[in-house]
Every structure is written in C-alpha cells, then in structure tokens.
PDB file of C-alpha atoms in Angstrom:
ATOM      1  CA  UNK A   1     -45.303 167.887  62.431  1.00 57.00           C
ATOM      2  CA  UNK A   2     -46.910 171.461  61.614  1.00 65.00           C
ATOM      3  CA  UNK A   3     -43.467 171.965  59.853  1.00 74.00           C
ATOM      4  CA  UNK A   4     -43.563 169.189  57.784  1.00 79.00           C
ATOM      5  CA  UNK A   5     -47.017 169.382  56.527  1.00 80.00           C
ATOM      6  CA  UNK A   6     -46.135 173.107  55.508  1.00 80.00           C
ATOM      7  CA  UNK A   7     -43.319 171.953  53.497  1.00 85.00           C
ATOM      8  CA  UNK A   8     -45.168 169.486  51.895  1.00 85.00           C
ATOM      9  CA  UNK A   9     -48.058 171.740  51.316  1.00 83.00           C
ATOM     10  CA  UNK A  10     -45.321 174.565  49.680  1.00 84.00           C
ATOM     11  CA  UNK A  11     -43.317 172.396  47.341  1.00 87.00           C
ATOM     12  CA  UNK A  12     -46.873 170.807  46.141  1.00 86.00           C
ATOM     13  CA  UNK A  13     -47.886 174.307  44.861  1.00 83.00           C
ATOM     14  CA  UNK A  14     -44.371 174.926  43.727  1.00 86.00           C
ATOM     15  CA  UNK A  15     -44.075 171.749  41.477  1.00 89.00           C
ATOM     16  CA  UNK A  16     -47.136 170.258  40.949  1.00 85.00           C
ATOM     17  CA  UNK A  17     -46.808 170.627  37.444  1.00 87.00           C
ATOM     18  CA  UNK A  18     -43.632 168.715  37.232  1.00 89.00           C
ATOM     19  CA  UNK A  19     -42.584 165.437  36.223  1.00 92.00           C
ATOM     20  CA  UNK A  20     -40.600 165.542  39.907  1.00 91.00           C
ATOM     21  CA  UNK A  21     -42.907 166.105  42.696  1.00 91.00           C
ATOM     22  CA  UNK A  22     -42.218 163.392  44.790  1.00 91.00           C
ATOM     23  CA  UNK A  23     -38.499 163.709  44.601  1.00 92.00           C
ATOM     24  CA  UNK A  24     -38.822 167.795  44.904  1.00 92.00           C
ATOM     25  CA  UNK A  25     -41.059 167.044  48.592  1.00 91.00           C
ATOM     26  CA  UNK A  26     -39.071 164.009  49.613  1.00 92.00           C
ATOM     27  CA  UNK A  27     -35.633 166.044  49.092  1.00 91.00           C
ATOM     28  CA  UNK A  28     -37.209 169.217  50.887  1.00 91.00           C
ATOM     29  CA  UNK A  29     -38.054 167.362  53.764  1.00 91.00           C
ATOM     30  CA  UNK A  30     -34.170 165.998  54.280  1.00 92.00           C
ATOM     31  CA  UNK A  31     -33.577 168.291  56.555  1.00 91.00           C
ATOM     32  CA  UNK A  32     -36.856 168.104  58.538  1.00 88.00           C
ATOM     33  CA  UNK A  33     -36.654 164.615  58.674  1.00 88.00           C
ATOM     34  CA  UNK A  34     -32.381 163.916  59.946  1.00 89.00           C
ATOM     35  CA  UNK A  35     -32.645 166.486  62.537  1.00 88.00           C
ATOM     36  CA  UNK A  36     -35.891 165.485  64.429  1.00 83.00           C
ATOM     37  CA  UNK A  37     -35.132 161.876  63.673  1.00 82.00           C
ATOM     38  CA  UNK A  38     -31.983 161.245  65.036  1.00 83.00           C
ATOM     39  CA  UNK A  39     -33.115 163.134  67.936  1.00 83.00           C
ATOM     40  CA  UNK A  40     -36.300 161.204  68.474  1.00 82.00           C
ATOM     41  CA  UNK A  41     -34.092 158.331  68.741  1.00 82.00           C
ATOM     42  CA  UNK A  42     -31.510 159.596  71.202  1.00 82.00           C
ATOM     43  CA  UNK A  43     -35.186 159.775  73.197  1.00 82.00           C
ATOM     44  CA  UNK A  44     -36.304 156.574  72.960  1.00 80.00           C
ATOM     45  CA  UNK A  45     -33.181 154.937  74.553  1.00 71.00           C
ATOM     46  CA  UNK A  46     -32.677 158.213  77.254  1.00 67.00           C
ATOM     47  CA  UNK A  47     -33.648 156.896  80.359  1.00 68.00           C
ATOM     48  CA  UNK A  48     -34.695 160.828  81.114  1.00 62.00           C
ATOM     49  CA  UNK A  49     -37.726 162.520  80.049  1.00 72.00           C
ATOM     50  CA  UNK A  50     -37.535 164.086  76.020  1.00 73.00           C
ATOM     51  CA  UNK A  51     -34.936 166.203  75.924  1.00 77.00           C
ATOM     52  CA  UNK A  52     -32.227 168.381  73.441  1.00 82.00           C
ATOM     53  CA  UNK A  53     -28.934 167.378  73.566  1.00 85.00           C
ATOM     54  CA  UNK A  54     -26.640 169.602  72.970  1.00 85.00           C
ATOM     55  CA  UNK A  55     -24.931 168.385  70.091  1.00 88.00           C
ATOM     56  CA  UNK A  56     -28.692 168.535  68.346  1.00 89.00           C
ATOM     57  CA  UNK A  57     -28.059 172.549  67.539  1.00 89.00           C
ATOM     58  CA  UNK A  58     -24.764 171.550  65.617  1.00 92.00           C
ATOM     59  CA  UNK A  59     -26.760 168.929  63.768  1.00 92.00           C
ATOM     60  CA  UNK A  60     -29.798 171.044  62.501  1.00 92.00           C
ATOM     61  CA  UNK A  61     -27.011 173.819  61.950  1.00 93.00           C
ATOM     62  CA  UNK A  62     -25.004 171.695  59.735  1.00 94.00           C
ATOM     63  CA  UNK A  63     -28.521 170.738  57.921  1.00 93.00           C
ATOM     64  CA  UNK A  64     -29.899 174.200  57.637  1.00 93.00           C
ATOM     65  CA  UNK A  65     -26.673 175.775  56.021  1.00 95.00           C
ATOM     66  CA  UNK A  66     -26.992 177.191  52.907  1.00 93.00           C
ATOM     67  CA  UNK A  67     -23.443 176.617  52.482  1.00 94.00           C
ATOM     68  CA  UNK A  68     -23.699 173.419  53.558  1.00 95.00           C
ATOM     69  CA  UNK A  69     -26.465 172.970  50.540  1.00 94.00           C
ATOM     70  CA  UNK A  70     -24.088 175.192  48.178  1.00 93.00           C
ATOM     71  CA  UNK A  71     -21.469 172.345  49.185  1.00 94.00           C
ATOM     72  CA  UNK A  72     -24.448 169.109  48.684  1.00 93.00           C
ATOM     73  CA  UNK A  73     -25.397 170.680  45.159  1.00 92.00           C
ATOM     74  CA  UNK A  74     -21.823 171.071  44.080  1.00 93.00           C
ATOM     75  CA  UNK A  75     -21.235 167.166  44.760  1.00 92.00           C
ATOM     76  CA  UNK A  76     -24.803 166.836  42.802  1.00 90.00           C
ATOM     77  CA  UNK A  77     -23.856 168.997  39.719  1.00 91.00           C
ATOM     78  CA  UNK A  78     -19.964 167.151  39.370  1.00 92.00           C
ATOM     79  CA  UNK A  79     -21.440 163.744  39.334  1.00 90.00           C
ATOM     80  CA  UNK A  80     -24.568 164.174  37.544  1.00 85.00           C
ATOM     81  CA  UNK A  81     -22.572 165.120  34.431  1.00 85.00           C
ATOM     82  CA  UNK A  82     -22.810 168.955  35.230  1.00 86.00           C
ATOM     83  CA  UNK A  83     -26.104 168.987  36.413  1.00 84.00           C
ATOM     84  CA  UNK A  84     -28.295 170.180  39.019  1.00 85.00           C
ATOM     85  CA  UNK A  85     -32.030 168.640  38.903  1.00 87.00           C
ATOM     86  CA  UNK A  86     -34.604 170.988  39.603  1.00 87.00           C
ATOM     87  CA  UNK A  87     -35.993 168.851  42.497  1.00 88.00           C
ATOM     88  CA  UNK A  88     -33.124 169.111  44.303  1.00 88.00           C
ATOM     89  CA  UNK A  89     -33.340 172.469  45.000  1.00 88.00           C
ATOM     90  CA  UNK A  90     -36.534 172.014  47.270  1.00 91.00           C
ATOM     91  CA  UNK A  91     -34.686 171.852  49.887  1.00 93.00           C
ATOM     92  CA  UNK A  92     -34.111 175.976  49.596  1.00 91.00           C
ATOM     93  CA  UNK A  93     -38.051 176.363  50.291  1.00 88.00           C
ATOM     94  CA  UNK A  94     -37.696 173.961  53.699  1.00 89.00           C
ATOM     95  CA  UNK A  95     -34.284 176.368  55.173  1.00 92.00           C
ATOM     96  CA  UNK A  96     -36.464 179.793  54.174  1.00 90.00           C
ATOM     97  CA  UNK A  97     -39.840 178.763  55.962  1.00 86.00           C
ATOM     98  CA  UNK A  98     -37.565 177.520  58.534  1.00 87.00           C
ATOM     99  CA  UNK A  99     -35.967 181.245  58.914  1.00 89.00           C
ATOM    100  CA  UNK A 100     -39.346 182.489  58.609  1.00 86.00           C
ATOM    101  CA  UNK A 101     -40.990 180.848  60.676  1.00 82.00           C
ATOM    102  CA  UNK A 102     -39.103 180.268  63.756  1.00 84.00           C
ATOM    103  CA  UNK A 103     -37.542 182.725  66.372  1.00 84.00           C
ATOM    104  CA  UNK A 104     -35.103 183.231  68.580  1.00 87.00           C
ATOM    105  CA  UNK A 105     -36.288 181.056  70.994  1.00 83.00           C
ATOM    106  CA  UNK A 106     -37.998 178.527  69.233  1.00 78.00           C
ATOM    107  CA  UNK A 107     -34.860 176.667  67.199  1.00 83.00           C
ATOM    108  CA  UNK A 108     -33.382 180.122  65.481  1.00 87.00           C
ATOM    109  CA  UNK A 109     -32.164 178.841  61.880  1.00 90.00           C
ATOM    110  CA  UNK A 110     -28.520 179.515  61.207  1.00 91.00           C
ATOM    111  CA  UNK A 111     -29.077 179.766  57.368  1.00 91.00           C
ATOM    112  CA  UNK A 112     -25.199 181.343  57.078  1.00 93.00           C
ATOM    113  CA  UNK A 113     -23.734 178.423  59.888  1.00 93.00           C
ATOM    114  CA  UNK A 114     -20.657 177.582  59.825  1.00 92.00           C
ATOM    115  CA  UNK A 115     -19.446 181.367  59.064  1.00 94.00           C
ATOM    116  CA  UNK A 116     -22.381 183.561  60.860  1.00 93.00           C
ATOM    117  CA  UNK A 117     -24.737 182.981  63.651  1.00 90.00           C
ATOM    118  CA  UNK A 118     -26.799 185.322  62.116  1.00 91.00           C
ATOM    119  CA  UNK A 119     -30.622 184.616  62.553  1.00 90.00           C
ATOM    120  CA  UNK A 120     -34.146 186.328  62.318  1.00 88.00           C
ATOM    121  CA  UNK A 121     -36.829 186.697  64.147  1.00 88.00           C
ATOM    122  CA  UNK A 122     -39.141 185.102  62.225  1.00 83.00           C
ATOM    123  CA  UNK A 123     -42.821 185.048  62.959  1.00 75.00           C
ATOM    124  CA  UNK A 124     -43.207 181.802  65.399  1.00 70.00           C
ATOM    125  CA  UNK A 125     -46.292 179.633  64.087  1.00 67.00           C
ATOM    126  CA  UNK A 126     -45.556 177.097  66.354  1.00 64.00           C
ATOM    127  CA  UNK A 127     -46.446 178.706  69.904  1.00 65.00           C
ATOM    128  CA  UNK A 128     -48.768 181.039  68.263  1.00 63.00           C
ATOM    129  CA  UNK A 129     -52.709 180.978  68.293  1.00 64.00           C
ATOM    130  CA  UNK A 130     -52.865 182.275  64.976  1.00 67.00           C
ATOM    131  CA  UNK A 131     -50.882 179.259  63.342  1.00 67.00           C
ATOM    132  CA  UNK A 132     -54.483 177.688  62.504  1.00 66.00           C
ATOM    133  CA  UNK A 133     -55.161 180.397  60.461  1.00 73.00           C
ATOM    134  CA  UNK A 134     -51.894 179.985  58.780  1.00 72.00           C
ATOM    135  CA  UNK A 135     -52.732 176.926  57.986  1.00 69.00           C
ATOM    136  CA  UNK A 136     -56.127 177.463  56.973  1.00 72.00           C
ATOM    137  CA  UNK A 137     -54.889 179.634  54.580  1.00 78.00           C
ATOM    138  CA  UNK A 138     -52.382 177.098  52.833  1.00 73.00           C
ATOM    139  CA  UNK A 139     -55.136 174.613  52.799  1.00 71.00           C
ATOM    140  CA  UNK A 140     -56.857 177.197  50.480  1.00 78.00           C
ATOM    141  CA  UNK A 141     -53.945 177.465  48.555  1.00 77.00           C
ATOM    142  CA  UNK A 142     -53.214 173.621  48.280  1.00 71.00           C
ATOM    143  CA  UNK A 143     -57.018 173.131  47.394  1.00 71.00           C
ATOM    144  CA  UNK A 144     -56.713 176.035  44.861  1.00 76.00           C
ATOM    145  CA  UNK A 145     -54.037 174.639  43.068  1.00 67.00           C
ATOM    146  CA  UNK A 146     -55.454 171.094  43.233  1.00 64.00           C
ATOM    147  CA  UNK A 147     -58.455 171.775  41.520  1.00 63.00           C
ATOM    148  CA  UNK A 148     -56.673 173.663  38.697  1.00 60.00           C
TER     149      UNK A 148
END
C-alpha cells in the first residue's frame, strides 16, 4: 500500500500539469497492481496461511523489466501511428522507486530481467522506522505542488 500511494504521490507532481494525469498514474501503477493482485488471489483460495509462490518472482520480474517495457512501448509506438504518449511512460517512475526503494531482501527489483539479475540495494522504506518521515516529506511535496 505504502508503494502505491508513493507512486501516486510521484507521478501527481510529475504531471499535474498535463492533460493526462489519470492515465500517466493509472499506467504507473500496472505493475504495482498485476503483481500483488494476482498474488492476493492465489491467497484467498490457498487453504495455507499468505504466502509467495514461487512463480510470483518470475511474475514481478517479467513486470519490472525495462526490457520488458522497451518491448510494451514498441507495440505502443507501431500501433499508435508511430507514437509513444507521454503517459505511458509513467510506468519508468514506478520500476525506479521500486529499485530504490527495496533491497535485497525485501523483493530486489530485476530492472535488467530477463538478461541480468542485477539489483541494488536500495534504501528499504518498508521495514524502516524512518519511512514516516519519507512520507511526510512527499506529503509536503504533494501539498506544495497542489497549492501552486
């Protein structure tokens, strides 16, 4: 959920002042959304407590590829007569606070998946006390730019 909101918060700022802000936040939260999703309802009809299957990793791997994206905004660009709309690209903001913001050990984002397992380790928000503060601050920000 603490995801979400942030990537809701983020493409706000970024494209308030477009004529596609719903599209940009609704296509950034695509991958958000599938991955958690379809594993929420693999939960509900588990007869075991919540837990992550292992095909999920594959899944958010495939989702959080930027080659995978590179692949998604090719398909875009040949059938929207050679172009790419601006919202579309929202999804880029979702995969880099994804790399920041999660570590090793907390869901590592394979950003380079299917060729490179390469991750970071990015500052984990989630498990951290100072994540409030984090959050505090893109409050400000969101506030900020809503009173402009």
């Amino acid at each position: 959920m603490i995801n979400l909101l942030s990537v809701i918060i983020l493409n706000y700022i970024f494209y308030k002042n477009s004529n596609y802000l719903l599209e940009a936040i609704l296509f950034s939260l695509i991958p958000n959304i599938l991955t958690f999703q379809i594993l929420n309802i693999y939960n509900l009809n588990s007869k075991n407590n919540y837990k992550i299957p292992n095909w999920f990793n594959l899944i958010r791997n495939i989702l959080y590829s930027i080659f995978v994206w590179i692949i998604i905004f090719l398909g875009i660009f040949i059938f929207n007569s050679y172009n790419i709309p601006m919202w579309s690209l929202s999804v880029i903001t979702t995969i880099i606070f994804d790399i920041l913001t999660h570590n090793i050990d907390y869901f590592p984002t394979h950003f380079l998946w299917p060729f490179s397992d390469l991750v970071f380790n990015g500052y984990d928000i989630y498990n951290n006390k100072l994540n409030l503060g984090i959050y505090y601050i893109l409050m400000i920000l969101l506030l900020i730019n809503f009173i402009e």
